[in-house]
CSV table of C-alpha atoms in Angstrom, one decimal:
chain,number,residue,atom,x,y,z
A,1,UNK,CA,43.0,-24.8,3.1
A,2,UNK,CA,44.3,-21.6,4.8
A,3,UNK,CA,47.7,-23.0,5.0
A,4,UNK,CA,48.0,-24.0,1.8
A,5,UNK,CA,46.3,-20.3,1.0
A,6,UNK,CA,49.4,-18.9,3.1
A,7,UNK,CA,51.8,-21.4,0.9
A,8,UNK,CA,50.3,-20.1,-2.6
A,9,UNK,CA,50.5,-16.6,-1.0
A,10,UNK,CA,54.3,-16.8,-0.2
A,11,UNK,CA,55.3,-18.5,-3.2
A,12,UNK,CA,54.1,-15.4,-5.6
A,13,UNK,CA,55.9,-13.1,-3.3
A,14,UNK,CA,58.8,-15.4,-3.7
A,15,UNK,CA,58.6,-15.1,-7.4
A,16,UNK,CA,58.2,-12.0,-7.5
A,17,UNK,CA,61.1,-10.2,-5.5
A,18,UNK,CA,63.3,-13.4,-7.7
A,19,UNK,CA,62.1,-12.2,-10.7
A,20,UNK,CA,63.2,-7.9,-9.8
A,21,UNK,CA,66.1,-9.0,-8.5
A,22,UNK,CA,67.6,-12.5,-9.1
A,23,UNK,CA,66.2,-12.7,-12.9
A,24,UNK,CA,68.0,-9.3,-13.8
A,25,UNK,CA,71.4,-10.7,-13.8
A,26,UNK,CA,70.6,-13.8,-16.5
A,27,UNK,CA,68.1,-11.8,-18.7
A,28,UNK,CA,68.5,-13.2,-22.7
A,29,UNK,CA,68.9,-10.3,-25.0
A,30,UNK,CA,67.0,-8.2,-22.1
A,31,UNK,CA,64.0,-10.3,-21.9
A,32,UNK,CA,63.5,-11.3,-17.9
A,33,UNK,CA,61.2,-14.7,-17.8
A,34,UNK,CA,58.2,-13.7,-16.2
A,35,UNK,CA,58.0,-16.2,-12.8
A,36,UNK,CA,54.3,-14.5,-12.0
A,37,UNK,CA,52.1,-15.7,-14.7
A,38,UNK,CA,54.2,-18.9,-14.8
A,39,UNK,CA,53.3,-19.7,-11.5
A,40,UNK,CA,49.5,-18.3,-11.9
A,41,UNK,CA,49.7,-20.2,-15.1
A,42,UNK,CA,50.7,-23.5,-13.4
A,43,UNK,CA,47.9,-23.1,-10.0
A,44,UNK,CA,45.4,-22.9,-13.0
A,45,UNK,CA,46.3,-25.7,-15.5
A,46,UNK,CA,46.6,-27.6,-12.8
A,47,UNK,CA,43.2,-26.3,-11.0
A,48,UNK,CA,40.4,-28.8,-11.1
A,49,UNK,CA,37.1,-28.3,-11.5
A,50,UNK,CA,35.0,-28.2,-8.4
A,51,UNK,CA,37.6,-28.0,-5.4
A,52,UNK,CA,37.3,-30.4,-2.6
A,53,UNK,CA,38.8,-29.6,0.8
A,54,UNK,CA,39.4,-31.3,3.5
A,55,UNK,CA,36.0,-30.6,5.7
A,56,UNK,CA,33.9,-31.4,2.0
A,57,UNK,CA,33.6,-27.7,1.5
A,58,UNK,CA,33.6,-27.4,-1.9
A,59,UNK,CA,34.5,-24.4,-3.7
A,60,UNK,CA,34.1,-24.0,-8.0
A,61,UNK,CA,37.5,-23.7,-9.8
A,62,UNK,CA,36.6,-19.7,-11.4
A,63,UNK,CA,36.6,-18.1,-7.7
A,64,UNK,CA,39.6,-19.8,-6.9
A,65,UNK,CA,41.1,-18.4,-10.3
A,66,UNK,CA,39.8,-15.1,-8.6
A,67,UNK,CA,42.4,-15.9,-5.3
A,68,UNK,CA,45.0,-16.8,-8.0
A,69,UNK,CA,45.0,-14.1,-9.5
A,70,UNK,CA,44.5,-11.1,-6.8
A,71,UNK,CA,47.7,-12.4,-5.2
A,72,UNK,CA,49.6,-13.0,-8.2
A,73,UNK,CA,47.5,-9.1,-9.4
A,74,UNK,CA,48.8,-8.1,-6.5
A,75,UNK,CA,52.9,-8.7,-6.2
A,76,UNK,CA,53.1,-7.7,-10.1
A,77,UNK,CA,51.6,-4.4,-9.5
A,78,UNK,CA,53.2,-3.4,-6.8
A,79,UNK,CA,57.2,-4.6,-8.7
A,80,UNK,CA,55.6,-3.7,-11.7
A,81,UNK,CA,53.0,-1.1,-12.0
A,82,UNK,CA,52.2,2.1,-11.4
A,83,UNK,CA,48.6,1.3,-10.1
A,84,UNK,CA,47.9,-0.7,-7.6
A,85,UNK,CA,44.9,-3.1,-9.8
A,86,UNK,CA,45.4,-3.5,-13.7
A,87,UNK,CA,46.9,-6.7,-13.2
A,88,UNK,CA,44.8,-8.3,-10.9
A,89,UNK,CA,41.4,-7.5,-13.9
A,90,UNK,CA,43.8,-8.7,-16.1
A,91,UNK,CA,45.4,-11.8,-14.1
A,92,UNK,CA,40.9,-13.3,-13.7
A,93,UNK,CA,40.3,-11.9,-17.7
A,94,UNK,CA,43.3,-14.8,-19.0
A,95,UNK,CA,43.0,-16.9,-15.7
A,96,UNK,CA,39.2,-17.2,-17.0
A,97,UNK,CA,40.3,-18.3,-21.0
A,98,UNK,CA,43.1,-20.4,-20.1
A,99,UNK,CA,40.3,-22.1,-17.7
A,100,UNK,CA,38.1,-22.0,-20.0
A,101,UNK,CA,39.7,-23.5,-23.3
A,102,UNK,CA,41.2,-26.0,-21.6
A,103,UNK,CA,38.1,-27.6,-20.5
A,104,UNK,CA,37.3,-26.9,-24.0
A,105,UNK,CA,40.5,-28.7,-25.6
A,106,UNK,CA,40.4,-31.4,-22.7
A,107,UNK,CA,40.2,-35.2,-24.2
A,108,UNK,CA,40.8,-38.2,-23.0
A,109,UNK,CA,41.4,-39.6,-19.5
A,110,UNK,CA,44.7,-37.4,-19.5
A,111,UNK,CA,43.0,-33.7,-18.1
A,112,UNK,CA,46.6,-32.1,-18.7
A,113,UNK,CA,48.6,-33.0,-21.4
A,114,UNK,CA,51.9,-31.7,-22.1
A,115,UNK,CA,50.9,-30.8,-25.4
A,116,UNK,CA,48.2,-28.2,-23.8
A,117,UNK,CA,50.2,-26.1,-21.2
A,118,UNK,CA,52.5,-25.8,-24.2
A,119,UNK,CA,50.2,-24.8,-26.4
A,120,UNK,CA,47.8,-22.6,-24.0
A,121,UNK,CA,51.4,-20.9,-21.9
A,122,UNK,CA,52.0,-19.9,-25.5
A,123,UNK,CA,49.2,-18.2,-26.8
A,124,UNK,CA,48.3,-17.0,-23.2
A,125,UNK,CA,51.7,-15.1,-22.1
A,126,UNK,CA,51.7,-13.5,-24.8
A,127,UNK,CA,48.0,-12.3,-25.2
A,128,UNK,CA,49.0,-11.2,-21.3
A,129,UNK,CA,52.0,-9.3,-22.2
A,130,UNK,CA,50.0,-8.0,-25.0
A,131,UNK,CA,47.4,-6.6,-23.2
A,132,UNK,CA,49.8,-5.3,-20.2
A,133,UNK,CA,51.8,-3.2,-22.8
A,134,UNK,CA,49.3,-1.1,-23.6
A,135,UNK,CA,47.8,-0.6,-20.4
A,136,UNK,CA,51.4,0.7,-19.4
A,137,UNK,CA,51.2,2.8,-23.5
A,138,UNK,CA,47.1,3.8,-23.0
A,139,UNK,CA,46.9,4.1,-19.2
A,140,UNK,CA,49.2,3.9,-16.9
A,141,UNK,CA,51.6,7.5,-16.1
A,142,UNK,CA,54.9,5.6,-17.9
A,143,UNK,CA,53.0,5.7,-21.5
A,144,UNK,CA,55.8,4.0,-22.6
A,145,UNK,CA,54.8,3.5,-26.4
A,146,UNK,CA,53.9,-0.3,-27.1
A,147,UNK,CA,56.1,-2.1,-29.2
A,148,UNK,CA,55.7,-5.4,-30.7
A,149,UNK,CA,58.8,-7.5,-31.3
A,150,UNK,CA,60.4,-11.8,-31.0
A,151,UNK,CA,61.6,-10.2,-27.3
A,152,UNK,CA,57.7,-11.3,-26.8
A,153,UNK,CA,57.9,-14.8,-28.3
A,154,UNK,CA,61.6,-15.0,-26.2
A,155,UNK,CA,59.9,-13.7,-23.5
A,156,UNK,CA,57.6,-16.2,-23.4
A,157,UNK,CA,60.2,-19.3,-24.6
A,158,UNK,CA,62.3,-18.8,-21.2
A,159,UNK,CA,58.9,-18.2,-18.7
A,160,UNK,CA,58.0,-21.6,-21.0
A,161,UNK,CA,61.0,-23.2,-19.6
A,162,UNK,CA,61.4,-22.2,-15.7
A,163,UNK,CA,57.3,-23.2,-15.9
A,164,UNK,CA,58.0,-26.9,-16.9
A,165,UNK,CA,59.7,-27.3,-14.3
A,166,UNK,CA,56.4,-26.6,-12.8
A,167,UNK,CA,54.6,-28.2,-14.2
A,168,UNK,CA,56.3,-31.5,-14.2
A,169,UNK,CA,56.7,-30.7,-10.3
A,170,UNK,CA,53.1,-30.5,-10.0
A,171,UNK,CA,51.7,-33.7,-12.2
A,172,UNK,CA,54.7,-36.1,-9.8
A,173,UNK,CA,54.2,-34.5,-6.7
A,174,UNK,CA,51.2,-33.0,-6.6
A,175,UNK,CA,49.1,-34.3,-9.2
A,176,UNK,CA,46.5,-32.3,-8.8
A,177,UNK,CA,45.5,-28.1,-7.4
B,1,UNK,CA,36.1,-1.9,-9.2
B,2,UNK,CA,36.0,0.6,-5.8
B,3,UNK,CA,38.2,-1.3,-3.9
B,4,UNK,CA,40.7,-1.4,-6.5
B,5,UNK,CA,39.8,3.0,-6.5
B,6,UNK,CA,40.1,2.3,-2.7
B,7,UNK,CA,43.2,0.5,-2.3
B,8,UNK,CA,45.0,2.6,-4.6
B,9,UNK,CA,44.5,6.0,-2.4
B,10,UNK,CA,47.3,3.7,-0.2
B,11,UNK,CA,49.4,2.1,-2.7
B,12,UNK,CA,52.0,4.5,-2.1
B,13,UNK,CA,52.5,3.6,1.3
B,14,UNK,CA,51.4,-0.3,0.4
B,15,UNK,CA,54.8,-0.5,-2.1
B,16,UNK,CA,56.9,1.4,0.3
B,17,UNK,CA,56.1,-0.5,2.6
B,18,UNK,CA,56.7,-4.1,0.6
B,19,UNK,CA,60.4,-2.9,-1.0
B,20,UNK,CA,61.2,-1.4,2.4
B,21,UNK,CA,60.5,-5.0,4.3
B,22,UNK,CA,61.7,-6.9,0.8
B,23,UNK,CA,65.0,-4.3,0.0
B,24,UNK,CA,67.8,-6.3,2.3
B,25,UNK,CA,66.2,-10.0,0.9
B,26,UNK,CA,66.2,-7.9,-2.6
B,27,UNK,CA,69.5,-6.6,-2.0
B,28,UNK,CA,71.5,-10.5,-1.2
B,29,UNK,CA,69.3,-11.9,-4.2
B,30,UNK,CA,70.5,-8.9,-6.2
B,31,UNK,CA,74.3,-9.9,-5.3
B,32,UNK,CA,73.9,-14.2,-4.9
B,33,UNK,CA,72.8,-13.1,-8.5
B,34,UNK,CA,75.2,-11.3,-10.0
B,35,UNK,CA,78.0,-13.8,-7.9
B,36,UNK,CA,76.3,-16.5,-9.9
B,37,UNK,CA,76.3,-14.5,-13.2
B,38,UNK,CA,80.4,-13.7,-12.8
B,39,UNK,CA,80.2,-17.1,-11.9
B,40,UNK,CA,78.5,-18.5,-15.4
B,41,UNK,CA,80.6,-15.8,-17.1
B,42,UNK,CA,83.9,-18.6,-17.8
B,43,UNK,CA,81.1,-21.0,-19.4
B,44,UNK,CA,80.8,-18.6,-22.6
B,45,UNK,CA,83.7,-17.2,-22.7
B,46,UNK,CA,87.5,-18.0,-21.5
B,47,UNK,CA,87.7,-16.5,-17.2
B,48,UNK,CA,90.5,-14.7,-18.1
B,49,UNK,CA,88.8,-12.9,-20.9
B,50,UNK,CA,86.2,-11.3,-19.1
B,51,UNK,CA,88.5,-10.2,-16.6
B,52,UNK,CA,90.5,-8.5,-18.3
B,53,UNK,CA,87.9,-7.4,-20.8
B,54,UNK,CA,86.2,-5.9,-17.6
B,55,UNK,CA,89.4,-4.1,-16.7
B,56,UNK,CA,89.8,-2.5,-19.5
B,57,UNK,CA,86.3,-1.7,-20.1
B,58,UNK,CA,86.9,0.1,-16.6
B,59,UNK,CA,89.8,1.6,-17.6
B,60,UNK,CA,88.8,3.0,-21.1
B,61,UNK,CA,86.1,5.0,-19.4
B,62,UNK,CA,88.3,6.4,-16.9
B,63,UNK,CA,90.5,7.1,-20.0
B,64,UNK,CA,87.3,8.2,-22.0
B,65,UNK,CA,86.5,10.5,-18.6
B,66,UNK,CA,89.6,12.4,-18.5
B,67,UNK,CA,89.1,13.4,-22.2
B,68,UNK,CA,86.1,14.7,-21.9
B,69,UNK,CA,88.1,16.8,-19.0
B,70,UNK,CA,90.6,17.3,-21.5
B,71,UNK,CA,88.5,18.3,-24.6
B,72,UNK,CA,86.4,20.5,-22.3
B,73,UNK,CA,89.1,22.4,-21.3
B,74,UNK,CA,90.7,23.2,-24.6
B,75,UNK,CA,87.5,24.8,-26.0
B,76,UNK,CA,86.5,27.1,-22.7
B,77,UNK,CA,87.6,29.5,-20.7
B,78,UNK,CA,89.8,29.6,-17.4
B,79,UNK,CA,85.8,30.8,-15.6
B,80,UNK,CA,84.6,27.0,-17.9
B,81,UNK,CA,87.6,25.1,-16.4
B,82,UNK,CA,86.6,25.4,-13.2
B,83,UNK,CA,82.6,23.2,-14.3
B,84,UNK,CA,84.9,20.6,-15.6
B,85,UNK,CA,83.6,17.2,-15.2
B,86,UNK,CA,86.8,17.1,-12.4
B,87,UNK,CA,86.0,20.1,-10.2
B,88,UNK,CA,81.9,18.7,-11.1
B,89,UNK,CA,83.2,15.7,-9.2
B,90,UNK,CA,84.4,18.2,-6.1
B,91,UNK,CA,81.4,20.5,-6.0
B,92,UNK,CA,78.2,17.5,-6.6
B,93,UNK,CA,76.8,16.0,-3.5
B,94,UNK,CA,76.5,12.5,-4.2
B,95,UNK,CA,74.0,9.5,-1.7
B,96,UNK,CA,75.0,6.8,-3.1
B,97,UNK,CA,72.4,4.1,-3.1
B,98,UNK,CA,72.5,0.1,-3.9
B,99,UNK,CA,70.8,-1.2,-6.5
B,100,UNK,CA,67.4,-4.0,-5.3
B,101,UNK,CA,66.2,-4.7,-8.4
B,102,UNK,CA,64.3,-4.0,-12.2
B,103,UNK,CA,61.6,-4.1,-13.7
B,104,UNK,CA,60.6,-5.2,-17.6
B,105,UNK,CA,60.8,-1.0,-19.1
B,106,UNK,CA,63.8,-0.9,-17.8
B,107,UNK,CA,63.1,1.3,-14.7
B,108,UNK,CA,65.7,-0.2,-11.7
B,109,UNK,CA,65.0,0.3,-7.7
B,110,UNK,CA,67.5,1.6,-5.5
B,111,UNK,CA,66.9,1.6,-1.8
B,112,UNK,CA,67.9,4.8,-0.8
B,113,UNK,CA,64.5,7.2,-1.1
B,114,UNK,CA,62.6,10.6,0.1
B,115,UNK,CA,63.4,10.2,3.9
B,116,UNK,CA,67.6,9.7,2.5
B,117,UNK,CA,67.0,13.5,0.5
B,118,UNK,CA,66.4,11.8,-3.2
B,119,UNK,CA,63.7,13.6,-5.3
B,120,UNK,CA,62.6,13.4,-8.3
B,121,UNK,CA,64.5,14.1,-11.6
B,122,UNK,CA,68.3,14.1,-10.0
B,123,UNK,CA,70.3,12.3,-12.3
B,124,UNK,CA,71.5,8.7,-11.2
B,125,UNK,CA,74.9,7.8,-12.2
B,126,UNK,CA,78.0,5.3,-11.6
B,127,UNK,CA,81.9,5.5,-10.1
B,128,UNK,CA,82.8,5.9,-13.7
B,129,UNK,CA,80.7,9.2,-14.5
B,130,UNK,CA,78.7,7.1,-16.9
B,131,UNK,CA,75.3,8.1,-16.6
B,132,UNK,CA,72.6,5.5,-15.5
B,133,UNK,CA,69.4,7.8,-15.1
B,134,UNK,CA,67.3,9.7,-13.4
B,135,UNK,CA,65.0,9.4,-10.8
B,136,UNK,CA,61.2,9.5,-11.6
B,137,UNK,CA,59.4,8.2,-8.3
B,138,UNK,CA,60.2,8.4,-5.1
B,139,UNK,CA,59.0,6.6,-2.5
B,140,UNK,CA,59.9,7.5,1.6
B,141,UNK,CA,62.6,4.1,1.9
B,142,UNK,CA,63.3,3.5,-2.3
B,143,UNK,CA,63.4,5.0,-5.7
B,144,UNK,CA,62.9,4.2,-9.1
B,145,UNK,CA,65.0,5.2,-11.7
B,146,UNK,CA,64.7,6.0,-14.9
B,147,UNK,CA,67.5,3.8,-17.5
B,148,UNK,CA,69.1,5.5,-20.9
B,149,UNK,CA,67.2,2.8,-22.2
B,150,UNK,CA,63.6,3.4,-20.9
B,151,UNK,CA,61.4,3.9,-24.5
B,152,UNK,CA,60.5,7.0,-22.4
B,153,UNK,CA,64.2,8.3,-21.9
B,154,UNK,CA,65.4,11.2,-24.2
B,155,UNK,CA,68.8,12.2,-23.2
B,156,UNK,CA,70.9,15.3,-25.7
B,157,UNK,CA,74.4,14.2,-26.0
B,158,UNK,CA,77.2,15.4,-28.0
B,159,UNK,CA,79.8,13.2,-30.0
B,160,UNK,CA,83.6,13.5,-29.0
B,161,UNK,CA,85.4,12.0,-32.1
B,162,UNK,CA,87.4,8.6,-31.9
B,163,UNK,CA,90.6,10.4,-32.9
B,164,UNK,CA,89.8,13.3,-30.3
B,165,UNK,CA,90.0,16.7,-33.0
B,166,UNK,CA,87.1,18.4,-32.8
B,167,UNK,CA,83.5,18.0,-33.1
B,168,UNK,CA,80.1,20.4,-32.7
B,169,UNK,CA,78.1,17.6,-33.4
B,170,UNK,CA,74.6,16.9,-31.3
B,171,UNK,CA,71.6,14.9,-31.6
B,172,UNK,CA,69.9,13.1,-28.8
B,173,UNK,CA,70.0,9.6,-27.2
B,174,UNK,CA,67.0,7.6,-27.1
B,175,UNK,CA,66.5,4.7,-25.0
B,176,UNK,CA,64.6,1.1,-27.3
B,177,UNK,CA,64.2,-1.2,-24.1
B,178,UNK,CA,65.3,-4.4,-23.6
B,179,UNK,CA,68.6,-2.3,-21.7
B,180,UNK,CA,70.1,-0.6,-25.1
B,181,UNK,CA,68.9,2.6,-27.0
B,182,UNK,CA,70.4,4.7,-29.9
B,183,UNK,CA,71.5,8.1,-31.0
B,184,UNK,CA,68.6,10.3,-33.3
B,185,UNK,CA,68.2,13.7,-34.4
B,186,UNK,CA,72.1,14.0,-35.9
B,187,UNK,CA,72.0,16.1,-38.9
B,188,UNK,CA,72.5,14.1,-42.7
B,189,UNK,CA,75.9,16.3,-43.2
B,190,UNK,CA,77.8,15.4,-39.9
B,191,UNK,CA,79.9,13.3,-39.8
B,192,UNK,CA,80.2,10.8,-36.5
B,193,UNK,CA,81.5,6.9,-37.5
B,194,UNK,CA,81.7,3.4,-34.8
B,195,UNK,CA,83.7,4.0,-31.9
B,196,UNK,CA,83.0,8.1,-31.2
B,197,UNK,CA,81.7,8.8,-27.8
B,198,UNK,CA,78.8,10.3,-26.4
B,199,UNK,CA,78.5,12.8,-23.9
B,200,UNK,CA,76.3,14.5,-22.1
B,201,UNK,CA,75.1,18.4,-23.9
B,202,UNK,CA,75.0,21.8,-21.6
B,203,UNK,CA,71.1,21.9,-22.7
B,204,UNK,CA,69.9,19.2,-20.0
B,205,UNK,CA,67.6,20.8,-18.1
B,206,UNK,CA,68.5,17.5,-15.1
B,207,UNK,CA,72.0,16.0,-16.2
B,208,UNK,CA,75.5,18.0,-15.9
B,209,UNK,CA,77.2,18.2,-18.8
B,210,UNK,CA,79.9,15.6,-19.8
B,211,UNK,CA,78.8,12.5,-18.2
B,212,UNK,CA,79.7,9.5,-20.2
B,213,UNK,CA,76.3,7.6,-21.8
B,214,UNK,CA,78.2,5.4,-24.8
B,215,UNK,CA,80.3,4.8,-27.8
B,216,UNK,CA,78.7,4.7,-31.4
B,217,UNK,CA,78.5,0.5,-32.7
B,218,UNK,CA,76.2,1.4,-36.2
B,219,UNK,CA,75.8,3.8,-38.0
B,220,UNK,CA,72.7,4.3,-40.4
B,221,UNK,CA,72.1,6.8,-43.0
B,222,UNK,CA,70.1,7.5,-45.2
B,223,UNK,CA,70.5,10.1,-48.1
B,224,UNK,CA,66.8,10.0,-48.5
B,225,UNK,CA,66.3,11.3,-44.2
B,226,UNK,CA,67.7,14.8,-42.8
B,227,UNK,CA,68.8,12.8,-39.7
B,228,UNK,CA,71.1,9.9,-39.1
B,229,UNK,CA,71.2,7.3,-36.7
B,230,UNK,CA,73.6,5.0,-35.2
B,231,UNK,CA,72.9,2.1,-32.6
B,232,UNK,CA,75.3,2.6,-29.9
B,233,UNK,CA,77.2,0.4,-26.7
B,234,UNK,CA,75.7,1.8,-23.5
B,235,UNK,CA,79.0,2.1,-21.0
B,236,UNK,CA,77.3,0.6,-18.3
B,237,UNK,CA,75.8,-2.7,-18.0
B,238,UNK,CA,72.8,-3.7,-15.4
B,239,UNK,CA,74.9,-6.7,-13.8
B,240,UNK,CA,77.6,-3.9,-12.8
B,241,UNK,CA,75.1,-1.8,-11.3
B,242,UNK,CA,75.1,-3.3,-7.5
B,243,UNK,CA,76.2,0.7,-5.9
B,244,UNK,CA,75.0,3.6,-7.5
B,245,UNK,CA,75.0,7.7,-7.3
B,246,UNK,CA,72.5,9.5,-7.2
B,247,UNK,CA,73.6,13.7,-7.5
B,248,UNK,CA,71.6,15.4,-4.8
B,249,UNK,CA,72.1,18.9,-5.9
B,250,UNK,CA,72.6,19.7,-9.6
B,251,UNK,CA,70.4,22.6,-10.8
B,252,UNK,CA,70.6,24.6,-13.6
């Protein structure tokens, strides 16, 4: 469990740096992918309702989501926000909503269908970005005006494209987290 | 919630530690991405054209910079000549910094901070005297630059006509986000054209005058409005902002 959590922390750290420096050179009409959200979404999407570890320790999925949200939110805030905390709160709320919606939509044997992945990713990415923009506009000292335009959707599709790599690798090699 | 309040007392230190420890990795990733993006360009365009275009752009920027100097000199008295852009070069002290990251909101991180003498509101330029932005947050070992394209950025500018004729047209350059900006508050009776060059105006408090900013690419004129706007193309590309120069001793 400790090893797994360290891998998750390191992965978020590397993706935050990649997003901040590497992908700044590969923008589409000025939009860069949100790799932290992509990894967070993949982890939440593939989390089992109850996680059983080697020593028969059971952890409810929502505790897992809070852990993912703290790590994702912390790195997101270190690199992209003035204060530490807003992204942690947003990721926690979005993560719980993703899992609740996913459980509501669940039908048949395949718990993780491709269509659900795409649908939920796009919806919650846009929700996350919109809420984050509103935070930056109204609370953060930067006060950057909110501007809802097609670039949020472009950014959602760009991030979705990269998160699909995560989707297929998890489905093929990890199966369940 | 209490934990978040507690953690925020240490935001400055936490951020500085993370940026300081990851700066070498970020710098190498920035350079690698720069190299890779230049390799990927030929897929979409012919390589030689890209190179030629880049060289022409640099040459053009140098010429425009010289033009700004000549125009300034033409309008000025002998005493004013001393504060032309060329002499500003010699008068100003610079700190060279490496770019290490770009945030979504058009905020750039550099690897120089308070320890190196960087302070808030210092202007940041490229080696071709193109204004990139100004420092808005300084940490011990790194700083954040608010780019000209940031939605909160407003820079007073004056128009230099494409045909070098004298113009006294002034406006403001406002950031649009996503690395774009536009020219606003140009009186409706002022004649601006595609290709006109924009340089910083003397009324800026923290930014020296006559620094290049961009070029007009589209004029939006509506006779029912008191001001006209124009789309501009900034003279810098974020992919080429490897090395930046912070002007440390400009004061009005």
